[in-house]
């Protein structure tokens, strides 16, 4: 997919790079990828995207690469080759007891009186 337009949306960039558009928006909000905000959302200039890709050494998604460059076989990782994680200890804590009143005192309702009892 050759990108021809000058400004691209996060959805288009995410599809091109094989990442979520939310990831692209996060880079924009963090200031790592420069963009302009329009009524329709963010737009990134092609030159800014190229500078970002060079700085972060990001390769486009495999669908975008030449088929000769992409290996068809996925890497093999055997679970038996990985060390077993140690068992996690079970945390125990003691919480001090507190006394909760059964019926808390009620607040008087209405407007407070200036002199509740005649003198």
PDB file as gemmi writes it, atoms N, CA and C in Angstrom:
CRYST1    1.000    1.000    1.000  90.00  90.00  90.00 P 1                      
ATOM      1  N   UNK A   1       0.853  -1.174   0.000  1.00  0.00           N  
ATOM      2  CA  UNK A   1       0.000   0.000   0.000  1.00  0.00           C  
ATOM      3  C   UNK A   1       0.896   1.231   0.000  1.00  0.00           C  
ATOM      4  N   UNK A   2       0.889   1.950  -1.052  1.00  0.00           N  
ATOM      5  CA  UNK A   2       1.669   3.174  -1.142  1.00  0.00           C  
ATOM      6  C   UNK A   2       0.806   4.333  -0.668  1.00  0.00           C  
ATOM      7  N   UNK A   3       1.340   5.108   0.247  1.00  0.00           N  
ATOM      8  CA  UNK A   3       0.598   6.239   0.790  1.00  0.00           C  
ATOM      9  C   UNK A   3       0.904   7.454  -0.071  1.00  0.00           C  
ATOM     10  N   UNK A   4      -0.129   8.081  -0.628  1.00  0.00           N  
ATOM     11  CA  UNK A   4       0.061   9.194  -1.547  1.00  0.00           C  
ATOM     12  C   UNK A   4      -0.313  10.541  -0.932  1.00  0.00           C  
ATOM     13  N   UNK A   5      -1.230  10.552   0.052  1.00  0.00           N  
ATOM     14  CA  UNK A   5      -1.691  11.832   0.586  1.00  0.00           C  
ATOM     15  C   UNK A   5      -0.657  12.437   1.526  1.00  0.00           C  
ATOM     16  N   UNK A   6      -0.755  13.755   1.709  1.00  0.00           N  
ATOM     17  CA  UNK A   6       0.190  14.460   2.570  1.00  0.00           C  
ATOM     18  C   UNK A   6      -0.113  14.235   4.049  1.00  0.00           C  
ATOM     19  N   UNK A   7      -1.404  14.220   4.426  1.00  0.00           N  
ATOM     20  CA  UNK A   7      -1.797  14.066   5.823  1.00  0.00           C  
ATOM     21  C   UNK A   7      -2.551  12.759   6.005  1.00  0.00           C  
ATOM     22  N   UNK A   8      -2.216  12.020   7.075  1.00  0.00           N  
ATOM     23  CA  UNK A   8      -2.795  10.702   7.323  1.00  0.00           C  
ATOM     24  C   UNK A   8      -3.472  10.671   8.688  1.00  0.00           C  
ATOM     25  N   UNK A   9      -4.523   9.870   8.803  1.00  0.00           N  
ATOM     26  CA  UNK A   9      -5.223   9.715  10.078  1.00  0.00           C  
ATOM     27  C   UNK A   9      -4.530   8.635  10.912  1.00  0.00           C  
ATOM     28  N   UNK A  10      -4.759   8.620  12.236  1.00  0.00           N  
ATOM     29  CA  UNK A  10      -4.201   7.546  13.068  1.00  0.00           C  
ATOM     30  C   UNK A  10      -4.665   6.158  12.628  1.00  0.00           C  
ATOM     31  N   UNK A  11      -5.885   6.051  12.100  1.00  0.00           N  
ATOM     32  CA  UNK A  11      -6.372   4.757  11.617  1.00  0.00           C  
ATOM     33  C   UNK A  11      -5.530   4.271  10.439  1.00  0.00           C  
ATOM     34  N   UNK A  12      -5.232   5.170   9.501  1.00  0.00           N  
ATOM     35  CA  UNK A  12      -4.429   4.794   8.337  1.00  0.00           C  
ATOM     36  C   UNK A  12      -3.003   4.424   8.742  1.00  0.00           C  
ATOM     37  N   UNK A  13      -2.438   5.194   9.666  1.00  0.00           N  
ATOM     38  CA  UNK A  13      -1.073   4.915  10.118  1.00  0.00           C  
ATOM     39  C   UNK A  13      -1.035   3.590  10.871  1.00  0.00           C  
ATOM     40  N   UNK A  14      -2.037   3.361  11.728  1.00  0.00           N  
ATOM     41  CA  UNK A  14      -2.090   2.103  12.471  1.00  0.00           C  
ATOM     42  C   UNK A  14      -2.202   0.904  11.554  1.00  0.00           C  
ATOM     43  N   UNK A  15      -3.026   1.025  10.515  1.00  0.00           N  
ATOM     44  CA  UNK A  15      -3.171  -0.070   9.548  1.00  0.00           C  
ATOM     45  C   UNK A  15      -1.859  -0.297   8.808  1.00  0.00           C  
ATOM     46  N   UNK A  16      -1.189   0.778   8.447  1.00  0.00           N  
ATOM     47  CA  UNK A  16       0.072   0.684   7.713  1.00  0.00           C  
ATOM     48  C   UNK A  16       1.164   0.025   8.561  1.00  0.00           C  
ATOM     49  N   UNK A  17       1.205   0.372   9.868  1.00  0.00           N  
ATOM     50  CA  UNK A  17       2.253  -0.153  10.743  1.00  0.00           C  
ATOM     51  C   UNK A  17       1.866  -1.454  11.427  1.00  0.00           C  
ATOM     52  N   UNK A  18       0.591  -1.829  11.350  1.00  0.00           N  
ATOM     53  CA  UNK A  18       0.155  -3.057  12.003  1.00  0.00           C  
ATOM     54  C   UNK A  18      -0.038  -2.896  13.498  1.00  0.00           C  
ATOM     55  N   UNK A  19      -0.392  -1.683  13.940  1.00  0.00           N  
ATOM     56  CA  UNK A  19      -0.672  -1.430  15.356  1.00  0.00           C  
ATOM     57  C   UNK A  19      -2.050  -0.802  15.475  1.00  0.00           C  
ATOM     58  N   UNK A  20      -2.515  -0.686  16.689  1.00  0.00           N  
ATOM     59  CA  UNK A  20      -3.823  -0.108  16.943  1.00  0.00           C  
ATOM     60  C   UNK A  20      -3.789   1.407  16.716  1.00  0.00           C  
ATOM     61  N   UNK A  21      -4.900   1.994  16.236  1.00  0.00           N  
ATOM     62  CA  UNK A  21      -4.968   3.455  16.135  1.00  0.00           C  
ATOM     63  C   UNK A  21      -4.815   4.130  17.499  1.00  0.00           C  
ATOM     64  N   UNK A  22      -5.200   3.420  18.578  1.00  0.00           N  
ATOM     65  CA  UNK A  22      -5.033   3.977  19.923  1.00  0.00           C  
ATOM     66  C   UNK A  22      -3.549   4.149  20.254  1.00  0.00           C  
ATOM     67  N   UNK A  23      -2.721   3.257  19.761  1.00  0.00           N  
ATOM     68  CA  UNK A  23      -1.276   3.377  19.965  1.00  0.00           C  
ATOM     69  C   UNK A  23      -0.756   4.629  19.272  1.00  0.00           C  
ATOM     70  N   UNK A  24      -1.221   4.881  18.068  1.00  0.00           N  
ATOM     71  CA  UNK A  24      -0.796   6.078  17.326  1.00  0.00           C  
ATOM     72  C   UNK A  24      -1.262   7.331  18.055  1.00  0.00           C  
ATOM     73  N   UNK A  25      -2.513   7.334  18.529  1.00  0.00           N  
ATOM     74  CA  UNK A  25      -3.017   8.500  19.273  1.00  0.00           C  
ATOM     75  C   UNK A  25      -2.219   8.723  20.556  1.00  0.00           C  
ATOM     76  N   UNK A  26      -1.797   7.634  21.208  1.00  0.00           N  
ATOM     77  CA  UNK A  26      -0.999   7.767  22.427  1.00  0.00           C  
ATOM     78  C   UNK A  26       0.348   8.418  22.107  1.00  0.00           C  
ATOM     79  N   UNK A  27       0.985   8.010  20.989  1.00  0.00           N  
ATOM     80  CA  UNK A  27       2.237   8.648  20.583  1.00  0.00           C  
ATOM     81  C   UNK A  27       2.017  10.135  20.310  1.00  0.00           C  
ATOM     82  N   UNK A  28       0.886  10.478  19.717  1.00  0.00           N  
ATOM     83  CA  UNK A  28       0.582  11.884  19.426  1.00  0.00           C  
ATOM     84  C   UNK A  28       0.409  12.653  20.724  1.00  0.00           C  
ATOM     85  N   UNK A  29      -0.367  12.108  21.663  1.00  0.00           N  
ATOM     86  CA  UNK A  29      -0.625  12.815  22.927  1.00  0.00           C  
ATOM     87  C   UNK A  29       0.628  12.936  23.780  1.00  0.00           C  
ATOM     88  N   UNK A  30       1.541  11.956  23.672  1.00  0.00           N  
ATOM     89  CA  UNK A  30       2.805  12.031  24.407  1.00  0.00           C  
ATOM     90  C   UNK A  30       3.805  12.971  23.743  1.00  0.00           C  
ATOM     91  N   UNK A  31       3.488  13.425  22.522  1.00  0.00           N  
ATOM     92  CA  UNK A  31       4.365  14.346  21.812  1.00  0.00           C  
ATOM     93  C   UNK A  31       5.471  13.658  21.033  1.00  0.00           C  
ATOM     94  N   UNK A  32       5.429  12.337  20.939  1.00  0.00           N  
ATOM     95  CA  UNK A  32       6.457  11.618  20.194  1.00  0.00           C  
ATOM     96  C   UNK A  32       6.208  11.666  18.692  1.00  0.00           C  
ATOM     97  N   UNK A  33       4.961  11.835  18.303  1.00  0.00           N  
ATOM     98  CA  UNK A  33       4.585  11.935  16.892  1.00  0.00           C  
ATOM     99  C   UNK A  33       3.831  13.246  16.721  1.00  0.00           C  
ATOM    100  N   UNK A  34       4.369  14.137  15.894  1.00  0.00           N  
ATOM    101  CA  UNK A  34       3.745  15.447  15.705  1.00  0.00           C  
ATOM    102  C   UNK A  34       2.526  15.318  14.808  1.00  0.00           C  
ATOM    103  N   UNK A  35       1.448  16.015  15.186  1.00  0.00           N  
ATOM    104  CA  UNK A  35       0.205  15.964  14.420  1.00  0.00           C  
ATOM    105  C   UNK A  35      -0.541  17.274  14.596  1.00  0.00           C  
ATOM    106  N   UNK A  36      -1.500  17.500  13.712  1.00  0.00           N  
ATOM    107  CA  UNK A  36      -2.403  18.644  13.837  1.00  0.00           C  
ATOM    108  C   UNK A  36      -3.782  18.100  14.185  1.00  0.00           C  
ATOM    109  N   UNK A  37      -4.521  18.869  14.977  1.00  0.00           N  
ATOM    110  CA  UNK A  37      -5.855  18.435  15.372  1.00  0.00           C  
ATOM    111  C   UNK A  37      -6.873  19.195  14.538  1.00  0.00           C  
ATOM    112  N   UNK A  38      -7.714  18.445  13.847  1.00  0.00           N  
ATOM    113  CA  UNK A  38      -8.783  19.013  13.036  1.00  0.00           C  
ATOM    114  C   UNK A  38     -10.114  18.585  13.630  1.00  0.00           C  
ATOM    115  N   UNK A  39     -11.205  19.029  13.031  1.00  0.00           N  
ATOM    116  CA  UNK A  39     -12.521  18.628  13.519  1.00  0.00           C  
ATOM    117  C   UNK A  39     -12.718  17.121  13.413  1.00  0.00           C  
ATOM    118  N   UNK A  40     -12.116  16.494  12.435  1.00  0.00           N  
ATOM    119  CA  UNK A  40     -12.251  15.055  12.248  1.00  0.00           C  
ATOM    120  C   UNK A  40     -11.243  14.246  13.040  1.00  0.00           C  
ATOM    121  N   UNK A  41     -10.436  14.873  13.867  1.00  0.00           N  
ATOM    122  CA  UNK A  41      -9.427  14.165  14.655  1.00  0.00           C  
ATOM    123  C   UNK A  41      -8.028  14.606  14.273  1.00  0.00           C  
ATOM    124  N   UNK A  42      -7.048  13.810  14.654  1.00  0.00           N  
ATOM    125  CA  UNK A  42      -5.654  14.132  14.381  1.00  0.00           C  
ATOM    126  C   UNK A  42      -5.286  13.756  12.952  1.00  0.00           C  
ATOM    127  N   UNK A  43      -4.346  14.518  12.387  1.00  0.00           N  
ATOM    128  CA  UNK A  43      -3.768  14.202  11.087  1.00  0.00           C  
ATOM    129  C   UNK A  43      -2.257  14.385  11.209  1.00  0.00           C  
ATOM    130  N   UNK A  44      -1.522  13.447  10.633  1.00  0.00           N  
ATOM    131  CA  UNK A  44      -0.064  13.451  10.712  1.00  0.00           C  
ATOM    132  C   UNK A  44       0.486  13.653   9.307  1.00  0.00           C  
ATOM    133  N   UNK A  45       1.431  14.571   9.173  1.00  0.00           N  
ATOM    134  CA  UNK A  45       2.072  14.816   7.881  1.00  0.00           C  
ATOM    135  C   UNK A  45       3.000  13.648   7.562  1.00  0.00           C  
ATOM    136  N   UNK A  46       3.105  13.316   6.283  1.00  0.00           N  
ATOM    137  CA  UNK A  46       3.948  12.194   5.851  1.00  0.00           C  
ATOM    138  C   UNK A  46       5.386  12.340   6.318  1.00  0.00           C  
ATOM    139  N   UNK A  47       5.927  13.558   6.245  1.00  0.00           N  
ATOM    140  CA  UNK A  47       7.311  13.780   6.664  1.00  0.00           C  
ATOM    141  C   UNK A  47       7.485  13.515   8.157  1.00  0.00           C  
ATOM    142  N   UNK A  48       6.481  13.904   8.957  1.00  0.00           N  
ATOM    143  CA  UNK A  48       6.542  13.656  10.401  1.00  0.00           C  
ATOM    144  C   UNK A  48       6.507  12.158  10.685  1.00  0.00           C  
ATOM    145  N   UNK A  49       5.691  11.423   9.929  1.00  0.00           N  
ATOM    146  CA  UNK A  49       5.615   9.973  10.103  1.00  0.00           C  
ATOM    147  C   UNK A  49       6.950   9.327   9.745  1.00  0.00           C  
ATOM    148  N   UNK A  50       7.570   9.776   8.654  1.00  0.00           N  
ATOM    149  CA  UNK A  50       8.863   9.214   8.258  1.00  0.00           C  
ATOM    150  C   UNK A  50       9.932   9.501   9.308  1.00  0.00           C  
ATOM    151  N   UNK A  51       9.916  10.713   9.874  1.00  0.00           N  
ATOM    152  CA  UNK A  51      10.881  11.052  10.923  1.00  0.00           C  
ATOM    153  C   UNK A  51      10.650  10.188  12.166  1.00  0.00           C  
ATOM    154  N   UNK A  52       9.384   9.962  12.507  1.00  0.00           N  
ATOM    155  CA  UNK A  52       9.042   9.116  13.656  1.00  0.00           C  
ATOM    156  C   UNK A  52       9.529   7.688  13.430  1.00  0.00           C  
ATOM    157  N   UNK A  53       9.314   7.163  12.224  1.00  0.00           N  
ATOM    158  CA  UNK A  53       9.724   5.791  11.921  1.00  0.00           C  
ATOM    159  C   UNK A  53      11.244   5.642  11.969  1.00  0.00           C  
ATOM    160  N   UNK A  54      11.966   6.654  11.493  1.00  0.00           N  
ATOM    161  CA  UNK A  54      13.426   6.595  11.550  1.00  0.00           C  
ATOM    162  C   UNK A  54      13.917   6.666  12.988  1.00  0.00           C  
ATOM    163  N   UNK A  55      13.278   7.516  13.803  1.00  0.00           N  
ATOM    164  CA  UNK A  55      13.702   7.676  15.196  1.00  0.00           C  
ATOM    165  C   UNK A  55      13.423   6.422  16.016  1.00  0.00           C  
ATOM    166  N   UNK A  56      12.336   5.732  15.718  1.00  0.00           N  
ATOM    167  CA  UNK A  56      11.943   4.565  16.508  1.00  0.00           C  
ATOM    168  C   UNK A  56      12.253   3.244  15.815  1.00  0.00           C  
ATOM    169  N   UNK A  57      12.798   3.284  14.623  1.00  0.00           N  
ATOM    170  CA  UNK A  57      13.144   2.095  13.856  1.00  0.00           C  
ATOM    171  C   UNK A  57      11.976   1.122  13.774  1.00  0.00           C  
ATOM    172  N   UNK A  58      10.820   1.631  13.368  1.00  0.00           N  
ATOM    173  CA  UNK A  58       9.611   0.819  13.237  1.00  0.00           C  
ATOM    174  C   UNK A  58       9.487   0.381  11.792  1.00  0.00           C  
ATOM    175  N   UNK A  59       9.206  -0.892  11.585  1.00  0.00           N  
ATOM    176  CA  UNK A  59       8.999  -1.420  10.245  1.00  0.00           C  
ATOM    177  C   UNK A  59       7.513  -1.542   9.980  1.00  0.00           C  
ATOM    178  N   UNK A  60       7.079  -1.339   8.743  1.00  0.00           N  
ATOM    179  CA  UNK A  60       5.661  -1.513   8.428  1.00  0.00           C  
ATOM    180  C   UNK A  60       5.223  -2.953   8.659  1.00  0.00           C  
ATOM    181  N   UNK A  61       3.917  -3.159   8.705  1.00  0.00           N  
ATOM    182  CA  UNK A  61       3.370  -4.498   8.914  1.00  0.00           C  
ATOM    183  C   UNK A  61       3.843  -5.432   7.812  1.00  0.00           C  
ATOM    184  N   UNK A  62       3.841  -6.738   8.100  1.00  0.00           N  
ATOM    185  CA  UNK A  62       4.375  -7.712   7.147  1.00  0.00           C  
ATOM    186  C   UNK A  62       3.644  -7.686   5.817  1.00  0.00           C  
ATOM    187  N   UNK A  63       2.344  -7.346   5.832  1.00  0.00           N  
ATOM    188  CA  UNK A  63       1.608  -7.306   4.568  1.00  0.00           C  
ATOM    189  C   UNK A  63       2.161  -6.234   3.640  1.00  0.00           C  
ATOM    190  N   UNK A  64       2.793  -5.218   4.200  1.00  0.00           N  
ATOM    191  CA  UNK A  64       3.288  -4.110   3.402  1.00  0.00           C  
ATOM    192  C   UNK A  64       4.674  -4.400   2.829  1.00  0.00           C  
ATOM    193  N   UNK A  65       5.381  -5.404   3.359  1.00  0.00           N  
ATOM    194  CA  UNK A  65       6.726  -5.708   2.896  1.00  0.00           C  
ATOM    195  C   UNK A  65       6.683  -6.591   1.661  1.00  0.00           C  
ATOM    196  N   UNK A  66       7.806  -6.683   0.984  1.00  0.00           N  
ATOM    197  CA  UNK A  66       7.905  -7.581  -0.160  1.00  0.00           C  
ATOM    198  C   UNK A  66       7.826  -9.018   0.334  1.00  0.00           C  
ATOM    199  N   UNK A  67       7.129  -9.894  -0.380  1.00  0.00           N  
ATOM    200  CA  UNK A  67       7.006 -11.285   0.066  1.00  0.00           C  
ATOM    201  C   UNK A  67       8.351 -12.000   0.171  1.00  0.00           C  
ATOM    202  N   UNK A  68       9.354 -11.564  -0.589  1.00  0.00           N  
ATOM    203  CA  UNK A  68      10.661 -12.206  -0.534  1.00  0.00           C  
ATOM    204  C   UNK A  68      11.374 -11.912   0.784  1.00  0.00           C  
ATOM    205  N   UNK A  69      11.061 -10.756   1.394  1.00  0.00           N  
ATOM    206  CA  UNK A  69      11.729 -10.362   2.626  1.00  0.00           C  
ATOM    207  C   UNK A  69      11.121 -11.021   3.858  1.00  0.00           C  
ATOM    208  N   UNK A  70       9.880 -11.496   3.775  1.00  0.00           N  
ATOM    209  CA  UNK A  70       9.167 -12.014   4.935  1.00  0.00           C  
ATOM    210  C   UNK A  70       9.339 -13.522   5.005  1.00  0.00           C  
ATOM    211  N   UNK A  71       9.736 -14.022   6.170  1.00  0.00           N  
ATOM    212  CA  UNK A  71       9.864 -15.459   6.380  1.00  0.00           C  
ATOM    213  C   UNK A  71       8.483 -16.048   6.628  1.00  0.00           C  
ATOM    214  N   UNK A  72       8.190 -17.174   6.003  1.00  0.00           N  
ATOM    215  CA  UNK A  72       6.888 -17.821   6.160  1.00  0.00           C  
ATOM    216  C   UNK A  72       6.797 -18.598   7.464  1.00  0.00           C  
ATOM    217  N   UNK A  73       7.930 -19.037   8.004  1.00  0.00           N  
ATOM    218  CA  UNK A  73       7.914 -19.862   9.203  1.00  0.00           C  
ATOM    219  C   UNK A  73       7.950 -18.990  10.451  1.00  0.00           C  
ATOM    220  N   UNK A  74       6.999 -19.211  11.383  1.00  0.00           N  
ATOM    221  CA  UNK A  74       7.035 -18.450  12.629  1.00  0.00           C  
ATOM    222  C   UNK A  74       8.161 -18.968  13.521  1.00  0.00           C  
ATOM    223  N   UNK A  75       8.693 -18.141  14.405  1.00  0.00           N  
ATOM    224  CA  UNK A  75       9.743 -18.612  15.303  1.00  0.00           C  
ATOM    225  C   UNK A  75       9.182 -19.667  16.260  1.00  0.00           C  
ATOM    226  N   UNK A  76       9.994 -20.669  16.553  1.00  0.00           N  
ATOM    227  CA  UNK A  76       9.566 -21.764  17.422  1.00  0.00           C  
ATOM    228  C   UNK A  76      10.145 -21.544  18.810  1.00  0.00           C  
ATOM    229  N   UNK A  77       9.283 -21.533  19.808  1.00  0.00           N  
ATOM    230  CA  UNK A  77       9.699 -21.429  21.202  1.00  0.00           C  
ATOM    231  C   UNK A  77       9.044 -22.576  21.943  1.00  0.00           C  
ATOM    232  N   UNK A  78       9.850 -23.438  22.515  1.00  0.00           N  
ATOM    233  CA  UNK A  78       9.314 -24.581  23.246  1.00  0.00           C  
ATOM    234  C   UNK A  78       9.096 -24.192  24.705  1.00  0.00           C  
ATOM    235  N   UNK A  79       7.925 -24.550  25.225  1.00  0.00           N  
ATOM    236  CA  UNK A  79       7.616 -24.237  26.618  1.00  0.00           C  
ATOM    237  C   UNK A  79       8.533 -24.993  27.563  1.00  0.00           C  
ATOM    238  N   UNK A  80       8.987 -26.183  27.165  1.00  0.00           N  
ATOM    239  CA  UNK A  80       9.867 -26.961  28.038  1.00  0.00           C  
ATOM    240  C   UNK A  80      11.244 -26.309  28.160  1.00  0.00           C  
ATOM    241  N   UNK A  81      11.612 -25.469  27.218  1.00  0.00           N  
ATOM    242  CA  UNK A  81      12.909 -24.804  27.270  1.00  0.00           C  
ATOM    243  C   UNK A  81      12.900 -23.624  28.231  1.00  0.00           C  
ATOM    244  N   UNK A  82      11.728 -23.135  28.576  1.00  0.00           N  
ATOM    245  CA  UNK A  82      11.629 -22.003  29.483  1.00  0.00           C  
ATOM    246  C   UNK A  82      11.677 -22.491  30.923  1.00  0.00           C  
ATOM    247  N   UNK A  83      12.349 -21.767  31.821  1.00  0.00           N  
ATOM    248  CA  UNK A  83      12.365 -22.188  33.224  1.00  0.00           C  
ATOM    249  C   UNK A  83      10.990 -21.972  33.855  1.00  0.00           C  
ATOM    250  N   UNK A  84      10.641 -22.877  34.755  1.00  0.00           N  
ATOM    251  CA  UNK A  84       9.355 -22.760  35.448  1.00  0.00           C  
ATOM    252  C   UNK A  84       9.445 -21.628  36.460  1.00  0.00           C  
ATOM    253  N   UNK A  85       8.418 -20.792  36.540  1.00  0.00           N  
ATOM    254  CA  UNK A  85       8.455 -19.702  37.515  1.00  0.00           C  
ATOM    255  C   UNK A  85       8.324 -20.265  38.930  1.00  0.00           C  
ATOM    256  N   UNK A  86       8.969 -19.628  39.906  1.00  0.00           N  
ATOM    257  CA  UNK A  86       8.842 -20.107  41.283  1.00  0.00           C  
ATOM    258  C   UNK A  86       7.421 -19.872  41.786  1.00  0.00           C  
ATOM    259  N   UNK A  87       6.960 -20.705  42.711  1.00  0.00           N  
ATOM    260  CA  UNK A  87       5.604 -20.496  43.229  1.00  0.00           C  
ATOM    261  C   UNK A  87       5.534 -19.185  43.999  1.00  0.00           C  
ATOM    262  N   UNK A  88       4.454 -18.489  43.818  1.00  0.00           N  
ATOM    263  CA  UNK A  88       4.283 -17.196  44.475  1.00  0.00           C  
ATOM    264  C   UNK A  88       3.875 -17.410  45.927  1.00  0.00           C  
ATOM    265  N   UNK A  89       4.476 -16.665  46.860  1.00  0.00           N  
ATOM    266  CA  UNK A  89       4.068 -16.801  48.259  1.00  0.00           C  
ATOM    267  C   UNK A  89       2.669 -16.219  48.458  1.00  0.00           C  
ATOM    268  N   UNK A  90       1.945 -16.802  49.377  1.00  0.00           N  
ATOM    269  CA  UNK A  90       0.597 -16.324  49.684  1.00  0.00           C  
ATOM    270  C   UNK A  90       0.721 -15.252  50.757  1.00  0.00           C  
ATOM    271  N   UNK A  91       0.343 -14.019  50.447  1.00  0.00           N  
ATOM    272  CA  UNK A  91       0.474 -12.949  51.439  1.00  0.00           C  
ATOM    273  C   UNK A  91      -0.601 -13.073  52.523  1.00  0.00           C  
ATOM    274  N   UNK A  92      -0.190 -12.838  53.748  1.00  0.00           N  
ATOM    275  CA  UNK A  92      -1.137 -12.819  54.864  1.00  0.00           C  
ATOM    276  C   UNK A  92      -0.923 -11.530  55.629  1.00  0.00           C  
ATOM    277  N   UNK A  93      -1.999 -10.881  55.989  1.00  0.00           N  
ATOM    278  CA  UNK A  93      -1.928  -9.643  56.757  1.00  0.00           C  
ATOM    279  C   UNK A  93      -2.982  -9.678  57.848  1.00  0.00           C  
ATOM    280  N   UNK A  94      -2.735  -8.932  58.899  1.00  0.00           N  
ATOM    281  CA  UNK A  94      -3.679  -8.814  59.997  1.00  0.00           C  
ATOM    282  C   UNK A  94      -4.204  -7.393  60.007  1.00  0.00           C  
ATOM    283  N   UNK A  95      -5.515  -7.275  60.074  1.00  0.00           N  
ATOM    284  CA  UNK A  95      -6.152  -5.965  60.100  1.00  0.00           C  
ATOM    285  C   UNK A  95      -6.690  -5.737  61.504  1.00  0.00           C  
ATOM    286  N   UNK A  96      -6.342  -4.607  62.142  1.00  0.00           N  
ATOM    287  CA  UNK A  96      -6.876  -4.359  63.489  1.00  0.00           C  
ATOM    288  C   UNK A  96      -8.383  -4.130  63.429  1.00  0.00           C  
ATOM    289  N   UNK A  97      -9.059  -4.628  64.450  1.00  0.00           N  
ATOM    290  CA  UNK A  97     -10.517  -4.491  64.506  1.00  0.00           C  
ATOM    291  C   UNK A  97     -10.885  -3.076  64.931  1.00  0.00           C  
ATOM    292  N   UNK A  98     -11.939  -2.565  64.350  1.00  0.00           N  
ATOM    293  CA  UNK A  98     -12.460  -1.260  64.747  1.00  0.00           C  
ATOM    294  C   UNK A  98     -13.912  -1.435  65.152  1.00  0.00           C  
ATOM    295  N   UNK A  99     -14.369  -0.560  66.014  1.00  0.00           N  
ATOM    296  CA  UNK A  99     -15.746  -0.645  66.471  1.00  0.00           C  
ATOM    297  C   UNK A  99     -16.585   0.340  65.664  1.00  0.00           C  
ATOM    298  N   UNK A 100     -17.629  -0.178  65.039  1.00  0.00           N  
ATOM    299  CA  UNK A 100     -18.522   0.641  64.234  1.00  0.00           C  
ATOM    300  C   UNK A 100     -19.806   0.832  65.026  1.00  0.00           C  
ATOM    301  N   UNK A 101     -20.233   2.077  65.257  1.00  0.00           N  
ATOM    302  CA  UNK A 101     -21.474   2.287  66.021  1.00  0.00           C  
ATOM    303  C   UNK A 101     -22.670   1.738  65.254  1.00  0.00           C  
ATOM    304  N   UNK A 102     -23.613   1.161  65.999  1.00  0.00           N  
ATOM    305  CA  UNK A 102     -24.788   0.575  65.378  1.00  0.00           C  
ATOM    306  C   UNK A 102     -25.704   1.646  64.793  1.00  0.00           C  
ATOM    307  N   UNK A 103     -26.020   2.654  65.584  1.00  0.00           N  
ATOM    308  CA  UNK A 103     -26.891   3.741  65.137  1.00  0.00           C  
ATOM    309  C   UNK A 103     -26.153   5.057  65.320  1.00  0.00           C  
ATOM    310  N   UNK A 104     -25.606   5.599  64.268  1.00  0.00           N  
ATOM    311  CA  UNK A 104     -24.904   6.875  64.414  1.00  0.00           C  
ATOM    312  C   UNK A 104     -25.900   7.982  64.760  1.00  0.00           C  
ATOM    313  N   UNK A 105     -25.451   9.014  65.467  1.00  0.00           N  
ATOM    314  CA  UNK A 105     -26.370  10.109  65.820  1.00  0.00           C  
ATOM    315  C   UNK A 105     -26.894  10.797  64.566  1.00  0.00           C  
ATOM    316  N   UNK A 106     -28.150  11.165  64.594  1.00  0.00           N  
ATOM    317  CA  UNK A 106     -28.782  11.808  63.445  1.00  0.00           C  
ATOM    318  C   UNK A 106     -28.611  13.310  63.520  1.00  0.00           C  
ATOM    319  N   UNK A 107     -28.467  13.894  62.388  1.00  0.00           N  
ATOM    320  CA  UNK A 107     -28.408  15.349  62.296  1.00  0.00           C  
ATOM    321  C   UNK A 107     -29.812  15.906  62.337  1.00  0.00           C  
ATOM    322  N   UNK A 108     -30.015  17.035  63.004  1.00  0.00           N  
ATOM    323  CA  UNK A 108     -31.353  17.641  62.965  1.00  0.00           C  
ATOM    324  C   UNK A 108     -31.650  18.153  61.560  1.00  0.00           C  
ATOM    325  N   UNK A 109     -32.869  17.970  61.139  1.00  0.00           N  
ATOM    326  CA  UNK A 109     -33.271  18.423  59.809  1.00  0.00           C  
ATOM    327  C   UNK A 109     -33.884  19.809  59.887  1.00  0.00           C  
ATOM    328  N   UNK A 110     -33.901  20.461  58.749  1.00  0.00           N  
ATOM    329  CA  UNK A 110     -34.535  21.773  58.675  1.00  0.00           C  
ATOM    330  C   UNK A 110     -33.575  22.889  59.015  1.00  0.00           C  
ATOM    331  N   UNK A 111     -34.137  24.081  59.114  1.00  0.00           N  
ATOM    332  CA  UNK A 111     -33.351  25.263  59.394  1.00  0.00           C  
ATOM    333  C   UNK A 111     -33.044  25.338  60.889  1.00  0.00           C  
ATOM    334  N   UNK A 112     -31.800  25.651  61.276  1.00  0.00           N  
ATOM    335  CA  UNK A 112     -31.496  25.748  62.710  1.00  0.00           C  
ATOM    336  C   UNK A 112     -32.226  26.936  63.336  1.00  0.00           C  
ATOM    337  N   UNK A 113     -32.684  26.730  64.533  1.00  0.00           N  
ATOM    338  CA  UNK A 113     -33.396  27.803  65.247  1.00  0.00           C  
ATOM    339  C   UNK A 113     -32.392  28.692  65.961  1.00  0.00           C  
ATOM    340  N   UNK A 114     -32.765  29.974  66.083  1.00  0.00           N  
ATOM    341  CA  UNK A 114     -31.877  30.916  66.759  1.00  0.00           C  
ATOM    342  C   UNK A 114     -31.868  30.655  68.261  1.00  0.00           C  
ATOM    343  N   UNK A 115     -33.025  30.510  68.843  1.00  0.00           N  
ATOM    344  CA  UNK A 115     -33.115  30.271  70.273  1.00  0.00           C  
ATOM    345  C   UNK A 115     -34.138  29.159  70.480  1.00  0.00           C  
ATOM    346  N   UNK A 116     -33.673  27.911  70.580  1.00  0.00           N  
ATOM    347  CA  UNK A 116     -34.634  26.824  70.646  1.00  0.00           C  
ATOM    348  C   UNK A 116     -35.465  26.815  71.932  1.00  0.00           C  
ATOM    349  N   UNK A 117     -34.924  27.279  73.052  1.00  0.00           N  
ATOM    350  CA  UNK A 117     -35.679  27.287  74.308  1.00  0.00           C  
ATOM    351  C   UNK A 117     -35.908  28.726  74.771  1.00  0.00           C  
ATOM    352  N   UNK A 118     -37.139  29.057  75.156  1.00  0.00           N  
ATOM    353  CA  UNK A 118     -37.357  30.430  75.669  1.00  0.00           C  
ATOM    354  C   UNK A 118     -36.720  30.578  77.044  1.00  0.00           C  
ATOM    355  N   UNK A 119     -36.154  31.727  77.293  1.00  0.00           N  
ATOM    356  CA  UNK A 119     -35.503  31.988  78.579  1.00  0.00           C  
ATOM    357  C   UNK A 119     -36.362  32.851  79.437  1.00  0.00           C  
TER     358      UNK A 119                                                      
END                                                                             
